[in-house]
PDB file of C-alpha atoms in Angstrom:
ATOM      1  CA  GLN A  24      -0.413   1.222  -9.713  1.00 89.00           C
ATOM      2  CA  VAL A  25      -3.039   1.463 -12.428  1.00 95.00           C
ATOM      3  CA  VAL A  26      -5.644   4.186 -11.934  1.00 97.00           C
ATOM      4  CA  LEU A  27      -8.862   4.613 -14.064  1.00 98.00           C
ATOM      5  CA  THR A  28     -10.552   7.985 -13.989  1.00 98.00           C
ATOM      6  CA  GLN A  29     -14.179   8.617 -14.822  1.00 98.00           C
ATOM      7  CA  SER A  30     -16.318  11.717 -14.546  1.00 97.00           C
ATOM      8  CA  PRO A  31     -18.944  11.223 -11.765  1.00 97.00           C
ATOM      9  CA  SER A  32     -21.807  12.327 -13.895  1.00 97.00           C
ATOM     10  CA  ALA A  33     -23.024  12.998 -17.375  1.00 98.00           C
ATOM     11  CA  SER A  34     -26.327  13.796 -19.005  1.00 97.00           C
ATOM     12  CA  ALA A  35     -27.917  13.847 -22.557  1.00 97.00           C
ATOM     13  CA  SER A  36     -31.286  14.141 -24.152  1.00 97.00           C
ATOM     14  CA  LEU A  37     -33.532  11.312 -25.219  1.00 97.00           C
ATOM     15  CA  GLY A  38     -32.551  10.270 -28.679  1.00 97.00           C
ATOM     16  CA  ALA A  39     -29.192  12.076 -28.616  1.00 98.00           C
ATOM     17  CA  SER A  40     -25.677  10.580 -28.413  1.00 97.00           C
ATOM     18  CA  VAL A  41     -23.291  10.704 -25.436  1.00 98.00           C
ATOM     19  CA  THR A  42     -19.676   9.725 -25.028  1.00 98.00           C
ATOM     20  CA  LEU A  43     -18.321   8.585 -21.687  1.00 98.00           C
ATOM     21  CA  THR A  44     -14.542   8.599 -20.990  1.00 98.00           C
ATOM     22  CA  CYS A  45     -12.368   6.352 -18.969  1.00 98.00           C
ATOM     23  CA  THR A  46      -8.801   7.653 -18.651  1.00 98.00           C
ATOM     24  CA  LEU A  47      -5.908   5.363 -17.845  1.00 98.00           C
ATOM     25  CA  SER A  48      -2.978   6.399 -15.764  1.00 96.00           C
ATOM     26  CA  SER A  49      -0.037   7.881 -17.753  1.00 93.00           C
ATOM     27  CA  ARG A  50       2.161   4.818 -17.527  1.00 94.00           C
ATOM     28  CA  HIS A  51      -0.556   2.431 -18.591  1.00 94.00           C
ATOM     29  CA  THR A  52      -1.965   3.843 -21.787  1.00 95.00           C
ATOM     30  CA  THR A  53      -1.711   0.703 -23.780  1.00 95.00           C
ATOM     31  CA  PHE A  54      -4.112  -1.342 -21.502  1.00 97.00           C
ATOM     32  CA  ALA A  55      -7.332  -2.764 -22.667  1.00 97.00           C
ATOM     33  CA  ILE A  56     -10.444  -2.198 -20.553  1.00 98.00           C
ATOM     34  CA  ALA A  57     -13.958  -3.508 -20.034  1.00 98.00           C
ATOM     35  CA  TRP A  58     -17.087  -1.405 -19.781  1.00 98.00           C
ATOM     36  CA  TYR A  59     -20.068  -2.419 -17.623  1.00 98.00           C
ATOM     37  CA  GLN A  60     -23.575  -0.927 -17.190  1.00 98.00           C
ATOM     38  CA  GLN A  61     -25.466  -1.009 -14.021  1.00 98.00           C
ATOM     39  CA  GLN A  62     -29.137   0.070 -14.196  1.00 97.00           C
ATOM     40  CA  PRO A  63     -30.901   1.163 -11.038  1.00 95.00           C
ATOM     41  CA  GLN A  64     -31.360  -1.723  -8.436  1.00 93.00           C
ATOM     42  CA  LYS A  65     -29.767  -4.214 -10.809  1.00 95.00           C
ATOM     43  CA  GLY A  66     -26.481  -6.104 -11.043  1.00 94.00           C
ATOM     44  CA  PRO A  67     -23.702  -5.063 -13.428  1.00 96.00           C
ATOM     45  CA  ARG A  68     -23.904  -5.981 -17.098  1.00 96.00           C
ATOM     46  CA  TYR A  69     -20.997  -6.569 -19.372  1.00 97.00           C
ATOM     47  CA  LEU A  70     -21.023  -4.179 -22.501  1.00 98.00           C
ATOM     48  CA  MET A  71     -17.632  -4.694 -24.123  1.00 98.00           C
ATOM     49  CA  LYS A  72     -13.887  -5.196 -23.990  1.00 98.00           C
ATOM     50  CA  LEU A  73     -12.098  -2.354 -25.536  1.00 98.00           C
ATOM     51  CA  ASN A  74      -8.497  -2.622 -26.762  1.00 97.00           C
ATOM     52  CA  ASN A  75      -5.905  -0.055 -27.144  1.00 96.00           C
ATOM     53  CA  ASP A  76      -6.303   0.205 -30.930  1.00 95.00           C
ATOM     54  CA  GLY A  77     -10.107   0.753 -30.587  1.00 94.00           C
ATOM     55  CA  SER A  78     -11.147  -2.759 -31.508  1.00 95.00           C
ATOM     56  CA  HIS A  79     -13.813  -4.073 -29.265  1.00 95.00           C
ATOM     57  CA  SER A  80     -15.904  -7.188 -28.553  1.00 95.00           C
ATOM     58  CA  LYS A  81     -19.364  -6.612 -27.303  1.00 96.00           C
ATOM     59  CA  GLY A  82     -21.351  -8.873 -24.917  1.00 94.00           C
ATOM     60  CA  ASP A  83     -24.333 -10.907 -26.148  1.00 93.00           C
ATOM     61  CA  GLY A  84     -27.334  -8.907 -26.929  1.00 94.00           C
ATOM     62  CA  ILE A  85     -25.610  -5.522 -26.597  1.00 97.00           C
ATOM     63  CA  PRO A  86     -27.359  -3.186 -29.106  1.00 96.00           C
ATOM     64  CA  ASP A  87     -25.375  -1.560 -31.991  1.00 96.00           C
ATOM     65  CA  ARG A  88     -26.130   1.759 -30.256  1.00 97.00           C
ATOM     66  CA  PHE A  89     -23.235   1.043 -27.966  1.00 98.00           C
ATOM     67  CA  SER A  90     -19.765   1.407 -29.440  1.00 97.00           C
ATOM     68  CA  GLY A  91     -16.292   1.860 -28.123  1.00 97.00           C
ATOM     69  CA  SER A  92     -13.135   3.752 -29.183  1.00 97.00           C
ATOM     70  CA  SER A  93      -9.635   4.536 -27.923  1.00 97.00           C
ATOM     71  CA  SER A  94      -7.160   7.405 -28.237  1.00 96.00           C
ATOM     72  CA  GLY A  95      -3.929   7.443 -26.219  1.00 95.00           C
ATOM     73  CA  ALA A  96      -4.921   6.957 -22.533  1.00 96.00           C
ATOM     74  CA  GLU A  97      -8.568   7.561 -23.228  1.00 97.00           C
ATOM     75  CA  ARG A  98     -11.189   4.797 -23.554  1.00 98.00           C
ATOM     76  CA  TYR A  99     -14.525   5.855 -24.865  1.00 98.00           C
ATOM     77  CA  LEU A 100     -18.058   4.409 -24.729  1.00 98.00           C
ATOM     78  CA  THR A 101     -20.522   6.066 -27.131  1.00 98.00           C
ATOM     79  CA  ILE A 102     -24.218   5.531 -26.771  1.00 98.00           C
ATOM     80  CA  SER A 103     -26.268   6.713 -29.662  1.00 97.00           C
ATOM     81  CA  SER A 104     -30.068   7.113 -29.971  1.00 97.00           C
ATOM     82  CA  LEU A 105     -30.271   7.364 -26.142  1.00 98.00           C
ATOM     83  CA  GLN A 106     -33.213   5.518 -24.619  1.00 97.00           C
ATOM     84  CA  SER A 107     -34.643   5.927 -21.113  1.00 97.00           C
ATOM     85  CA  GLU A 108     -33.322   2.475 -20.093  1.00 96.00           C
ATOM     86  CA  ASP A 109     -29.769   3.679 -20.840  1.00 98.00           C
ATOM     87  CA  GLU A 110     -30.028   5.832 -17.713  1.00 98.00           C
ATOM     88  CA  ALA A 111     -27.510   3.879 -15.431  1.00 98.00           C
ATOM     89  CA  ASP A 112     -24.111   3.831 -13.851  1.00 98.00           C
ATOM     90  CA  TYR A 113     -21.211   2.941 -16.248  1.00 98.00           C
ATOM     91  CA  TYR A 114     -17.964   1.549 -14.956  1.00 98.00           C
ATOM     92  CA  CYS A 115     -14.699   0.743 -16.652  1.00 98.00           C
ATOM     93  CA  GLN A 116     -12.254  -1.814 -15.431  1.00 98.00           C
ATOM     94  CA  THR A 117      -8.782  -3.121 -16.347  1.00 98.00           C
ATOM     95  CA  TRP A 118      -6.642  -5.972 -15.194  1.00 95.00           C
ATOM     96  CA  VAL A 119      -3.027  -6.509 -14.240  1.00 91.00           C
ATOM     97  CA  THR A 120      -1.216  -9.467 -13.062  1.00 84.00           C
ATOM     98  CA  GLY A 121      -2.247  -9.721  -9.532  1.00 79.00           C
ATOM     99  CA  TYR A 122      -5.172  -7.278  -9.308  1.00 90.00           C
ATOM    100  CA  TRP A 123      -8.029  -5.503 -11.038  1.00 95.00           C
ATOM    101  CA  VAL A 124      -8.903  -1.830 -11.065  1.00 97.00           C
ATOM    102  CA  PHE A 125     -12.342  -0.184 -11.422  1.00 98.00           C
ATOM    103  CA  GLY A 126     -12.947   3.333 -12.307  1.00 98.00           C
ATOM    104  CA  GLY A 127     -15.270   5.311 -10.027  1.00 98.00           C
ATOM    105  CA  GLY A 128     -18.200   5.126 -12.322  1.00 98.00           C
ATOM    106  CA  THR A 129     -20.121   7.688 -14.365  1.00 98.00           C
ATOM    107  CA  ARG A 130     -23.878   8.136 -13.641  1.00 98.00           C
ATOM    108  CA  LEU A 131     -25.667   8.882 -16.845  1.00 98.00           C
ATOM    109  CA  THR A 132     -28.904  10.838 -16.744  1.00 98.00           C
ATOM    110  CA  VAL A 133     -31.139  10.715 -19.722  1.00 97.00           C
ATOM    111  CA  LEU A 134     -33.069  14.072 -19.981  1.00 94.00           C
TER     112      LEU A 134
ATOM    113  CA  GLN B  13     -23.155 -21.748 -20.303  1.00 89.00           C
ATOM    114  CA  VAL B  14     -20.842 -20.129 -17.744  1.00 92.00           C
ATOM    115  CA  GLN B  15     -22.342 -19.822 -14.349  1.00 93.00           C
ATOM    116  CA  LEU B  16     -20.870 -18.856 -10.984  1.00 94.00           C
ATOM    117  CA  VAL B  17     -22.975 -19.036  -7.857  1.00 95.00           C
ATOM    118  CA  GLU B  18     -22.132 -17.382  -4.663  1.00 96.00           C
ATOM    119  CA  SER B  19     -23.284 -18.450  -1.177  1.00 96.00           C
ATOM    120  CA  GLY B  20     -22.566 -17.836   2.455  1.00 97.00           C
ATOM    121  CA  GLY B  21     -23.640 -14.284   2.925  1.00 97.00           C
ATOM    122  CA  GLY B  22     -25.451 -13.056   5.929  1.00 97.00           C
ATOM    123  CA  VAL B  23     -25.296 -10.815   8.967  1.00 98.00           C
ATOM    124  CA  VAL B  24     -22.091 -10.834  11.068  1.00 98.00           C
ATOM    125  CA  ARG B  25     -21.031  -8.795  14.011  1.00 98.00           C
ATOM    126  CA  PRO B  26     -17.998  -6.459  13.713  1.00 98.00           C
ATOM    127  CA  GLY B  27     -14.897  -8.464  14.575  1.00 98.00           C
ATOM    128  CA  GLY B  28     -16.574 -11.629  13.488  1.00 98.00           C
ATOM    129  CA  SER B  29     -15.897 -14.080  10.641  1.00 98.00           C
ATOM    130  CA  LEU B  30     -17.713 -15.290   7.589  1.00 98.00           C
ATOM    131  CA  ARG B  31     -16.851 -17.658   4.778  1.00 98.00           C
ATOM    132  CA  LEU B  32     -18.174 -17.195   1.135  1.00 98.00           C
ATOM    133  CA  SER B  33     -18.308 -19.928  -1.369  1.00 97.00           C
ATOM    134  CA  CYS B  34     -18.540 -19.927  -5.076  1.00 96.00           C
ATOM    135  CA  VAL B  35     -19.290 -22.804  -7.395  1.00 96.00           C
ATOM    136  CA  ALA B  36     -18.283 -22.490 -11.069  1.00 95.00           C
ATOM    137  CA  SER B  37     -19.442 -24.272 -14.131  1.00 94.00           C
ATOM    138  CA  GLY B  38     -19.296 -24.000 -17.853  1.00 93.00           C
ATOM    139  CA  PHE B  39     -15.619 -23.354 -18.254  1.00 93.00           C
ATOM    140  CA  VAL B  40     -12.355 -25.033 -17.497  1.00 92.00           C
ATOM    141  CA  PHE B  41     -12.042 -23.718 -13.854  1.00 92.00           C
ATOM    142  CA  SER B  42      -8.399 -24.763 -13.401  1.00 89.00           C
ATOM    143  CA  ASP B  43      -7.290 -22.692 -16.322  1.00 90.00           C
ATOM    144  CA  TYR B  44      -8.271 -19.282 -14.896  1.00 91.00           C
ATOM    145  CA  GLY B  45      -7.562 -16.960 -12.048  1.00 91.00           C
ATOM    146  CA  VAL B  46     -10.728 -16.227  -9.906  1.00 93.00           C
ATOM    147  CA  HIS B  47     -11.715 -13.094  -8.048  1.00 95.00           C
ATOM    148  CA  TRP B  48     -14.077 -11.622  -5.563  1.00 97.00           C
ATOM    149  CA  VAL B  49     -15.487  -8.165  -6.343  1.00 98.00           C
ATOM    150  CA  ARG B  50     -17.962  -6.267  -4.004  1.00 98.00           C
ATOM    151  CA  GLN B  51     -20.257  -3.330  -4.014  1.00 98.00           C
ATOM    152  CA  ALA B  52     -21.227  -1.474  -0.973  1.00 98.00           C
ATOM    153  CA  PRO B  53     -24.623   0.058  -0.809  1.00 97.00           C
ATOM    154  CA  GLY B  54     -24.740   3.133  -2.983  1.00 95.00           C
ATOM    155  CA  LYS B  55     -21.017   2.758  -3.979  1.00 97.00           C
ATOM    156  CA  GLY B  56     -19.026   1.628  -6.959  1.00 97.00           C
ATOM    157  CA  LEU B  57     -17.493  -1.681  -7.788  1.00 98.00           C
ATOM    158  CA  GLU B  58     -14.374  -2.697  -5.827  1.00 98.00           C
ATOM    159  CA  TRP B  59     -11.984  -5.511  -6.520  1.00 97.00           C
ATOM    160  CA  VAL B  60     -11.355  -7.496  -3.416  1.00 98.00           C
ATOM    161  CA  ALA B  61      -9.027 -10.455  -4.060  1.00 97.00           C
ATOM    162  CA  CYS B  62      -7.835 -13.042  -6.610  1.00 95.00           C
ATOM    163  CA  VAL B  63      -5.993 -16.303  -6.673  1.00 93.00           C
ATOM    164  CA  HIS B  64      -4.244 -17.542  -9.695  1.00 88.00           C
ATOM    165  CA  PHE B  65      -5.119 -20.690 -11.633  1.00 81.00           C
ATOM    166  CA  ASP B  66      -2.451 -22.839  -9.854  1.00 73.00           C
ATOM    167  CA  ARG B  67      -3.247 -21.424  -6.306  1.00 67.00           C
ATOM    168  CA  ASP B  68       0.320 -20.378  -5.920  1.00 75.00           C
ATOM    169  CA  GLU B  69      -0.275 -16.719  -5.909  1.00 88.00           C
ATOM    170  CA  ASP B  70      -3.027 -14.591  -4.252  1.00 92.00           C
ATOM    171  CA  TYR B  71      -3.527 -10.859  -4.080  1.00 94.00           C
ATOM    172  CA  TYR B  72      -5.686  -8.591  -2.048  1.00 96.00           C
ATOM    173  CA  ALA B  73      -6.955  -5.026  -2.011  1.00 96.00           C
ATOM    174  CA  GLU B  74      -5.299  -2.896   0.635  1.00 96.00           C
ATOM    175  CA  SER B  75      -8.728  -2.547   2.320  1.00 97.00           C
ATOM    176  CA  VAL B  76      -8.928  -6.269   3.147  1.00 98.00           C
ATOM    177  CA  LYS B  77      -5.244  -7.308   3.259  1.00 97.00           C
ATOM    178  CA  GLY B  78      -4.523  -9.192   6.450  1.00 97.00           C
ATOM    179  CA  ARG B  79      -8.188  -9.914   7.237  1.00 98.00           C
ATOM    180  CA  PHE B  80      -9.552 -11.801   4.161  1.00 98.00           C
ATOM    181  CA  THR B  81      -8.170 -15.032   2.550  1.00 97.00           C
ATOM    182  CA  ILE B  82      -8.990 -16.284  -0.815  1.00 96.00           C
ATOM    183  CA  SER B  83      -8.627 -19.886  -1.725  1.00 93.00           C
ATOM    184  CA  ARG B  84      -9.698 -22.410  -4.365  1.00 92.00           C
ATOM    185  CA  ASP B  85     -10.341 -26.144  -4.817  1.00 92.00           C
ATOM    186  CA  ASN B  86      -9.708 -27.046  -8.403  1.00 91.00           C
ATOM    187  CA  SER B  87     -11.086 -30.615  -7.765  1.00 92.00           C
ATOM    188  CA  LYS B  88     -14.429 -29.141  -6.853  1.00 95.00           C
ATOM    189  CA  ASP B  89     -14.464 -26.133  -9.216  1.00 94.00           C
ATOM    190  CA  MET B  90     -15.061 -23.924  -6.253  1.00 95.00           C
ATOM    191  CA  PHE B  91     -13.358 -21.037  -4.504  1.00 93.00           C
ATOM    192  CA  TYR B  92     -13.808 -19.108  -1.195  1.00 96.00           C
ATOM    193  CA  LEU B  93     -13.405 -16.027   0.680  1.00 98.00           C
ATOM    194  CA  GLN B  94     -12.609 -16.279   4.299  1.00 98.00           C
ATOM    195  CA  MET B  95     -13.486 -12.997   5.933  1.00 98.00           C
ATOM    196  CA  ASP B  96     -12.018 -12.430   9.428  1.00 98.00           C
ATOM    197  CA  ARG B  97     -12.130  -9.378  11.786  1.00 98.00           C
ATOM    198  CA  VAL B  98     -14.889  -7.852   9.619  1.00 98.00           C
ATOM    199  CA  ILE B  99     -15.704  -4.138   9.849  1.00 98.00           C
ATOM    200  CA  THR B 100     -18.857  -2.191   8.887  1.00 98.00           C
ATOM    201  CA  GLU B 101     -17.182  -1.064   5.763  1.00 98.00           C
ATOM    202  CA  ASP B 102     -17.248  -4.645   4.562  1.00 98.00           C
ATOM    203  CA  THR B 103     -20.972  -4.553   4.176  1.00 98.00           C
ATOM    204  CA  ALA B 104     -21.614  -5.071   0.475  1.00 98.00           C
ATOM    205  CA  VAL B 105     -22.805  -7.500  -2.101  1.00 98.00           C
ATOM    206  CA  TYR B 106     -19.908  -9.868  -2.998  1.00 98.00           C
ATOM    207  CA  TYR B 107     -19.558 -11.345  -6.506  1.00 97.00           C
ATOM    208  CA  CYS B 108     -17.416 -14.243  -7.529  1.00 96.00           C
ATOM    209  CA  VAL B 109     -15.912 -13.792 -11.047  1.00 95.00           C
ATOM    210  CA  TYR B 110     -13.092 -15.199 -13.268  1.00 93.00           C
ATOM    211  CA  GLY B 111     -10.680 -14.283 -15.990  1.00 91.00           C
ATOM    212  CA  ASP B 112      -9.589 -10.772 -16.911  1.00 93.00           C
ATOM    213  CA  TYR B 113     -13.034  -9.227 -17.017  1.00 94.00           C
ATOM    214  CA  VAL B 114     -16.602 -10.228 -16.293  1.00 93.00           C
ATOM    215  CA  GLU B 115     -18.783 -11.274 -19.194  1.00 92.00           C
ATOM    216  CA  SER B 116     -21.351 -12.777 -16.906  1.00 89.00           C
ATOM    217  CA  TRP B 117     -22.270 -11.518 -13.395  1.00 92.00           C
ATOM    218  CA  GLY B 118     -23.987 -13.780 -10.919  1.00 90.00           C
ATOM    219  CA  GLN B 119     -26.520 -12.576  -8.291  1.00 93.00           C
ATOM    220  CA  GLY B 120     -23.970 -11.921  -5.675  1.00 96.00           C
ATOM    221  CA  THR B 121     -24.310 -12.658  -1.917  1.00 97.00           C
ATOM    222  CA  LEU B 122     -25.057  -9.924   0.598  1.00 98.00           C
ATOM    223  CA  VAL B 123     -22.845  -9.560   3.666  1.00 98.00           C
ATOM    224  CA  THR B 124     -24.013  -7.147   6.374  1.00 98.00           C
ATOM    225  CA  VAL B 125     -21.686  -6.312   9.220  1.00 98.00           C
ATOM    226  CA  SER B 126     -23.790  -4.869  11.979  1.00 97.00           C
ATOM    227  CA  SER B 127     -24.027  -5.106  15.845  1.00 94.00           C
TER     228      SER B 127
END
């Protein structure tokens, strides 16, 4: 069974950068994932699909401030030049024949 | 453009039943697996169920296995979630989605299980 692990919370200052991490279970380190953002009281929003090799394809209208990278079992979402509207929950998700898995989400606070 | 629209949510008593529907447009529906994903109040996203493009295989989260049934009608570009023997923990916004990941989320439909 695939497991995705995310830290429950993160914080960074306005204008700074932050990197969120999604860790795949040890037997599934080659899997691609998707990142989603959910601002308070809104539905989820697709950010990007992130492959094992670090290549990624972003959703329409996602700013260049959002980027993705990979290393082993780790999948990263980096947000630069943090803005107040980046304060949100961030989820990773992967897919296997027969089911999907979501990480528990990281709540990002912009200080 | 791609659009999936959920309907059928509402208030249901514990132990009762509800059927959610989803109509899809903007892509070749019969080429893709389709899924239901839910989000309970104040909680994270949870995958619920999927059915493959040819309707031969369906899969369920352990939390709903034996109580929920997913189905699809490729002639109508629609799919469904039959929710039986619901419990309070099934209270959530339910989203219908397709493919391997979700590039476009709908509004969802709210299911409230309450006596």
